[in-house]
mmCIF file of C-alpha atoms in Angstrom:
data_model
loop_
_atom_site.group_PDB
_atom_site.id
_atom_site.type_symbol
_atom_site.label_atom_id
_atom_site.label_comp_id
_atom_site.label_asym_id
_atom_site.label_seq_id
_atom_site.Cartn_x
_atom_site.Cartn_y
_atom_site.Cartn_z
ATOM 1 C CA MET L 1 3.013 -21.027 -34.799
ATOM 2 C CA ARG L 2 3.828 -21.682 -30.939
ATOM 3 C CA THR L 3 2.177 -18.774 -28.814
ATOM 4 C CA PRO L 4 3.177 -18.880 -25.215
ATOM 5 C CA ILE L 5 0.303 -18.774 -22.422
ATOM 6 C CA GLU L 6 1.318 -16.028 -19.946
ATOM 7 C CA THR L 7 1.053 -17.284 -16.254
ATOM 8 C CA ASN L 8 1.973 -15.449 -12.934
ATOM 9 C CA GLN L 9 5.460 -16.370 -11.696
ATOM 10 C CA LYS L 10 4.706 -14.971 -8.283
ATOM 11 C CA PHE L 11 3.551 -17.150 -5.180
ATOM 12 C CA VAL L 12 0.042 -17.468 -5.014
ATOM 13 C CA PHE L 13 -2.038 -19.977 -2.677
ATOM 14 C CA ARG L 14 -3.953 -22.189 -5.013
ATOM 15 C CA LEU L 15 -6.437 -24.605 -4.184
ATOM 16 C CA GLU L 16 -4.211 -27.587 -4.146
ATOM 17 C CA ASP L 17 -2.450 -25.721 -1.576
ATOM 18 C CA PHE L 18 -4.909 -25.674 0.805
ATOM 19 C CA VAL L 19 -5.491 -29.480 0.423
ATOM 20 C CA TYR L 20 -1.749 -29.570 1.464
ATOM 21 C CA ALA L 21 -2.205 -27.218 4.118
ATOM 22 C CA SER L 22 -5.406 -29.485 5.418
ATOM 23 C CA LEU L 23 -2.742 -32.190 6.231
ATOM 24 C CA ILE L 24 -2.220 -30.371 9.655
ATOM 25 C CA VAL L 25 -5.839 -31.909 10.521
ATOM 26 C CA TYR L 26 -4.962 -35.655 9.935
ATOM 27 C CA PHE L 27 -1.770 -34.947 11.551
ATOM 28 C CA LEU L 28 -3.228 -33.537 14.725
ATOM 29 C CA ILE L 29 -5.797 -36.304 14.473
ATOM 30 C CA PHE L 30 -2.925 -39.161 14.456
ATOM 31 C CA GLY L 31 -1.054 -37.113 16.907
ATOM 32 C CA THR L 32 -3.473 -36.668 19.586
ATOM 33 C CA PHE L 33 -4.443 -40.647 19.692
ATOM 34 C CA SER L 34 -0.669 -41.308 19.569
ATOM 35 C CA HIS L 35 -0.228 -38.813 22.600
ATOM 36 C CA GLN L 36 -2.802 -40.261 24.511
ATOM 37 C CA VAL L 37 -1.194 -43.663 24.160
ATOM 38 C CA ILE L 38 2.451 -42.603 24.783
ATOM 39 C CA THR L 39 1.034 -40.562 27.926
ATOM 40 C CA PHE L 40 -0.714 -43.616 29.060
ATOM 41 C CA ASN L 41 2.279 -45.954 28.840
ATOM 42 C CA SER L 42 4.933 -43.647 30.008
ATOM 43 C CA ALA L 43 6.172 -42.909 33.390
ATOM 44 C CA LYS L 44 4.604 -40.188 35.792
ATOM 45 C CA ASN L 45 7.320 -37.488 35.361
ATOM 46 C CA SER L 46 8.751 -38.668 31.721
ATOM 47 C CA ALA L 47 9.846 -36.144 29.098
ATOM 48 C CA ILE L 48 8.471 -38.384 26.077
ATOM 49 C CA PRO L 49 4.986 -37.034 25.751
ATOM 50 C CA PHE L 50 6.547 -33.300 25.776
ATOM 51 C CA ILE L 51 9.161 -34.443 23.305
ATOM 52 C CA PHE L 52 6.499 -36.147 20.989
ATOM 53 C CA MET L 53 4.240 -33.160 21.132
ATOM 54 C CA ILE L 54 7.068 -30.932 20.166
ATOM 55 C CA CYS L 55 8.053 -33.268 17.273
ATOM 56 C CA LEU L 56 4.265 -33.469 16.290
ATOM 57 C CA VAL L 57 3.819 -29.656 16.080
ATOM 58 C CA GLY L 58 7.266 -29.731 13.899
ATOM 59 C CA ILE L 59 5.850 -32.379 11.472
ATOM 60 C CA CYS L 60 2.453 -30.448 11.185
ATOM 61 C CA ILE L 61 4.039 -27.295 10.128
ATOM 62 C CA ILE L 62 6.952 -28.449 8.038
ATOM 63 C CA VAL L 63 5.700 -31.107 5.843
ATOM 64 C CA PRO L 64 2.566 -28.928 4.569
ATOM 65 C CA ALA L 65 4.996 -25.841 4.175
ATOM 66 C CA LEU L 66 7.449 -27.921 2.298
ATOM 67 C CA LEU L 67 4.903 -29.682 -0.164
ATOM 68 C CA ILE L 68 3.624 -26.098 -0.720
ATOM 69 C CA PHE L 69 7.086 -24.841 -1.464
ATOM 70 C CA LEU L 70 7.792 -27.765 -3.794
ATOM 71 C CA SER L 71 4.767 -27.470 -5.804
ATOM 72 C CA TYR L 72 5.499 -23.821 -5.945
ATOM 73 C CA ARG L 73 9.384 -24.625 -7.382
ATOM 74 C CA ARG L 74 7.638 -27.192 -9.894
ATOM 75 C CA ARG L 75 5.113 -24.870 -11.173
ATOM 76 C CA LEU L 76 7.719 -22.410 -11.971
ATOM 77 C CA GLN L 77 9.464 -25.041 -14.344
ATOM 78 C CA TYR L 78 6.136 -25.249 -16.635
ATOM 79 C CA ASP L 79 6.019 -23.379 -19.940
ATOM 80 C CA TYR L 80 2.493 -23.635 -21.568
ATOM 81 C CA PHE L 81 1.729 -22.583 -25.292
ATOM 82 C CA VAL L 82 -1.000 -22.700 -27.899
ATOM 83 C CA GLU L 83 -0.244 -24.238 -31.125
ATOM 84 C CA ASP L 84 -2.129 -25.344 -33.790
ATOM 85 C CA GLU L 85 -5.435 -25.120 -31.928
ATOM 86 C CA SER L 86 -3.999 -27.355 -29.104
ATOM 87 C CA ILE L 87 -2.704 -26.576 -25.611
ATOM 88 C CA LEU L 88 0.902 -27.729 -25.027
ATOM 89 C CA CYS L 89 2.650 -28.192 -21.819
ATOM 90 C CA GLU L 90 6.243 -28.643 -21.095
ATOM 91 C CA ARG L 91 8.456 -28.879 -18.076
ATOM 92 C CA ASN L 92 12.249 -28.226 -18.747
ATOM 93 C CA GLY L 93 11.796 -28.874 -22.614
ATOM 94 C CA ARG L 94 9.917 -32.315 -22.193
ATOM 95 C CA GLU L 95 6.131 -32.341 -23.330
ATOM 96 C CA ILE L 96 4.077 -33.334 -20.385
ATOM 97 C CA PHE L 97 0.507 -32.978 -22.090
ATOM 98 C CA HIS L 98 -0.634 -31.930 -25.654
ATOM 99 C CA ILE L 99 -4.563 -31.502 -26.031
ATOM 100 C CA PRO L 100 -6.236 -30.294 -29.022
ATOM 101 C CA PHE L 101 -8.994 -27.788 -28.432
ATOM 102 C CA LYS L 102 -11.589 -30.511 -30.118
ATOM 103 C CA LYS L 103 -10.720 -33.372 -27.689
ATOM 104 C CA ILE L 104 -11.486 -30.867 -24.380
ATOM 105 C CA VAL L 105 -15.013 -31.887 -23.238
ATOM 106 C CA SER L 106 -14.990 -30.290 -20.011
ATOM 107 C CA VAL L 107 -13.085 -27.221 -18.385
ATOM 108 C CA ARG L 108 -13.213 -26.203 -14.585
ATOM 109 C CA VAL L 109 -11.814 -22.784 -13.957
ATOM 110 C CA TYR L 110 -10.866 -21.191 -10.675
ATOM 111 C CA ASN L 111 -11.039 -17.694 -9.606
ATOM 112 C CA LYS L 112 -13.689 -16.669 -11.980
ATOM 113 C CA ARG L 113 -13.881 -13.065 -10.660
ATOM 114 C CA GLY L 114 -9.964 -12.334 -10.889
ATOM 115 C CA THR L 115 -7.948 -11.608 -13.809
ATOM 116 C CA GLN L 116 -5.998 -14.574 -13.394
ATOM 117 C CA GLY L 117 -7.091 -18.160 -12.664
ATOM 118 C CA SER L 118 -6.141 -21.878 -13.148
ATOM 119 C CA ILE L 119 -8.050 -23.842 -15.679
ATOM 120 C CA ILE L 120 -8.086 -27.786 -15.626
ATOM 121 C CA PHE L 121 -8.927 -29.658 -18.850
ATOM 122 C CA TYR L 122 -10.919 -32.851 -19.067
ATOM 123 C CA THR L 123 -11.189 -35.225 -22.271
ATOM 124 C CA ASP L 124 -13.470 -37.731 -21.044
ATOM 125 C CA LEU L 125 -17.090 -37.424 -21.240
ATOM 126 C CA SER L 126 -17.815 -38.697 -17.686
ATOM 127 C CA SER L 127 -16.484 -35.233 -16.516
ATOM 128 C CA LYS L 128 -19.790 -33.721 -17.590
ATOM 129 C CA ASP L 129 -21.094 -35.404 -14.336
ATOM 130 C CA TYR L 130 -18.667 -34.047 -12.176
ATOM 131 C CA ILE L 131 -20.037 -31.545 -9.523
ATOM 132 C CA PHE L 132 -17.630 -29.521 -7.265
ATOM 133 C CA SER L 133 -18.054 -29.446 -3.729
ATOM 134 C CA TYR L 134 -15.506 -28.260 -0.765
ATOM 135 C CA PHE L 135 -16.522 -31.285 1.119
ATOM 136 C CA PRO L 136 -15.261 -34.293 -1.036
ATOM 137 C CA VAL L 137 -17.482 -37.571 -1.208
ATOM 138 C CA ALA L 138 -15.494 -40.560 -1.851
ATOM 139 C CA ASN L 139 -15.882 -42.313 -5.200
ATOM 140 C CA ILE L 140 -18.011 -39.447 -6.395
ATOM 141 C CA MET L 141 -15.681 -36.573 -7.002
ATOM 142 C CA PRO L 142 -12.041 -36.936 -8.459
ATOM 143 C CA LEU L 143 -9.072 -35.197 -6.835
ATOM 144 C CA SER L 144 -8.474 -33.520 -10.377
ATOM 145 C CA LEU L 145 -11.274 -31.275 -9.154
ATOM 146 C CA TYR L 146 -9.150 -29.662 -6.476
ATOM 147 C CA GLY L 147 -6.483 -29.052 -8.915
ATOM 148 C CA LEU L 148 -4.451 -32.170 -8.194
ATOM 149 C CA THR L 149 -3.785 -33.324 -11.888
ATOM 150 C CA ARG L 150 -1.267 -32.753 -14.581
ATOM 151 C CA LYS L 151 -3.701 -31.466 -17.394
ATOM 152 C CA LYS L 152 -4.152 -27.945 -15.956
ATOM 153 C CA ILE L 153 -2.766 -24.675 -16.490
ATOM 154 C CA ASN L 154 -1.764 -22.646 -13.094
ATOM 155 C CA LEU L 155 -2.641 -19.025 -12.800
ATOM 156 C CA VAL L 156 -3.346 -17.831 -16.439
ATOM 157 C CA LYS L 157 -2.981 -14.183 -16.919
ATOM 158 C CA ASN L 158 -5.210 -14.128 -20.054
ATOM 159 C CA ARG L 159 -7.611 -16.659 -19.021
ATOM 160 C CA LYS L 160 -10.550 -15.378 -20.633
ATOM 161 C CA GLU L 161 -8.926 -15.314 -24.201
ATOM 162 C CA LEU L 162 -7.883 -18.707 -23.827
ATOM 163 C CA LEU L 163 -11.292 -19.782 -23.142
ATOM 164 C CA THR L 164 -12.692 -17.860 -25.996
ATOM 165 C CA ALA L 165 -10.344 -19.612 -28.240
ATOM 166 C CA ILE L 166 -11.255 -22.837 -26.902
ATOM 167 C CA TYR L 167 -14.885 -22.137 -27.140
ATOM 168 C CA ARG L 168 -14.731 -20.840 -30.883
ATOM 169 C CA VAL L 169 -13.196 -24.094 -31.904
ATOM 170 C CA ASN L 170 -15.372 -26.331 -29.454
ATOM 171 C CA PRO L 171 -18.568 -24.660 -28.644
ATOM 172 C CA LYS L 172 -19.745 -27.881 -27.021
ATOM 173 C CA VAL L 173 -17.292 -27.615 -24.247
ATOM 174 C CA TYR L 174 -18.766 -27.801 -20.713
ATOM 175 C CA PHE L 175 -18.021 -25.767 -17.837
ATOM 176 C CA ILE L 176 -17.783 -27.428 -14.201
ATOM 177 C CA GLU L 177 -19.012 -25.269 -11.748
#
């Protein structure tokens, strides 16, 4: 029997959206360096540095906003189901992942205090060693801890019921903090 998992269809900022928004910092660092080079090499009354800064500010606003909008549109196409003690994710009728509850080793839950939150599922044993930090350290934390993975359910409304069902079948499941 296929039971749908209810998710929030409204726009909500998720952790991966903040990752996209942090691209502004990288664009500004690159842009500042490029602006200094252009200003140094251009004529005294040239409009090129001014035009470059307008384009840079436009890129800093448009690129992250476009990434956030496209991720929201993609999220609306996903359907999640619980079927025979497993989690099934479909996008436009195609199966994205199918994870049995017994194979789930670790779970990372966002928004633990609220009524809804995203859940990321890990099926490898090395996930028990992951430690979440808001300041990523290279080669220690995978990007999946920040929500950049396919094995997740976004904005689950009945999150506690789903986690309880997983825990009943697999009591050894590890929760990543």
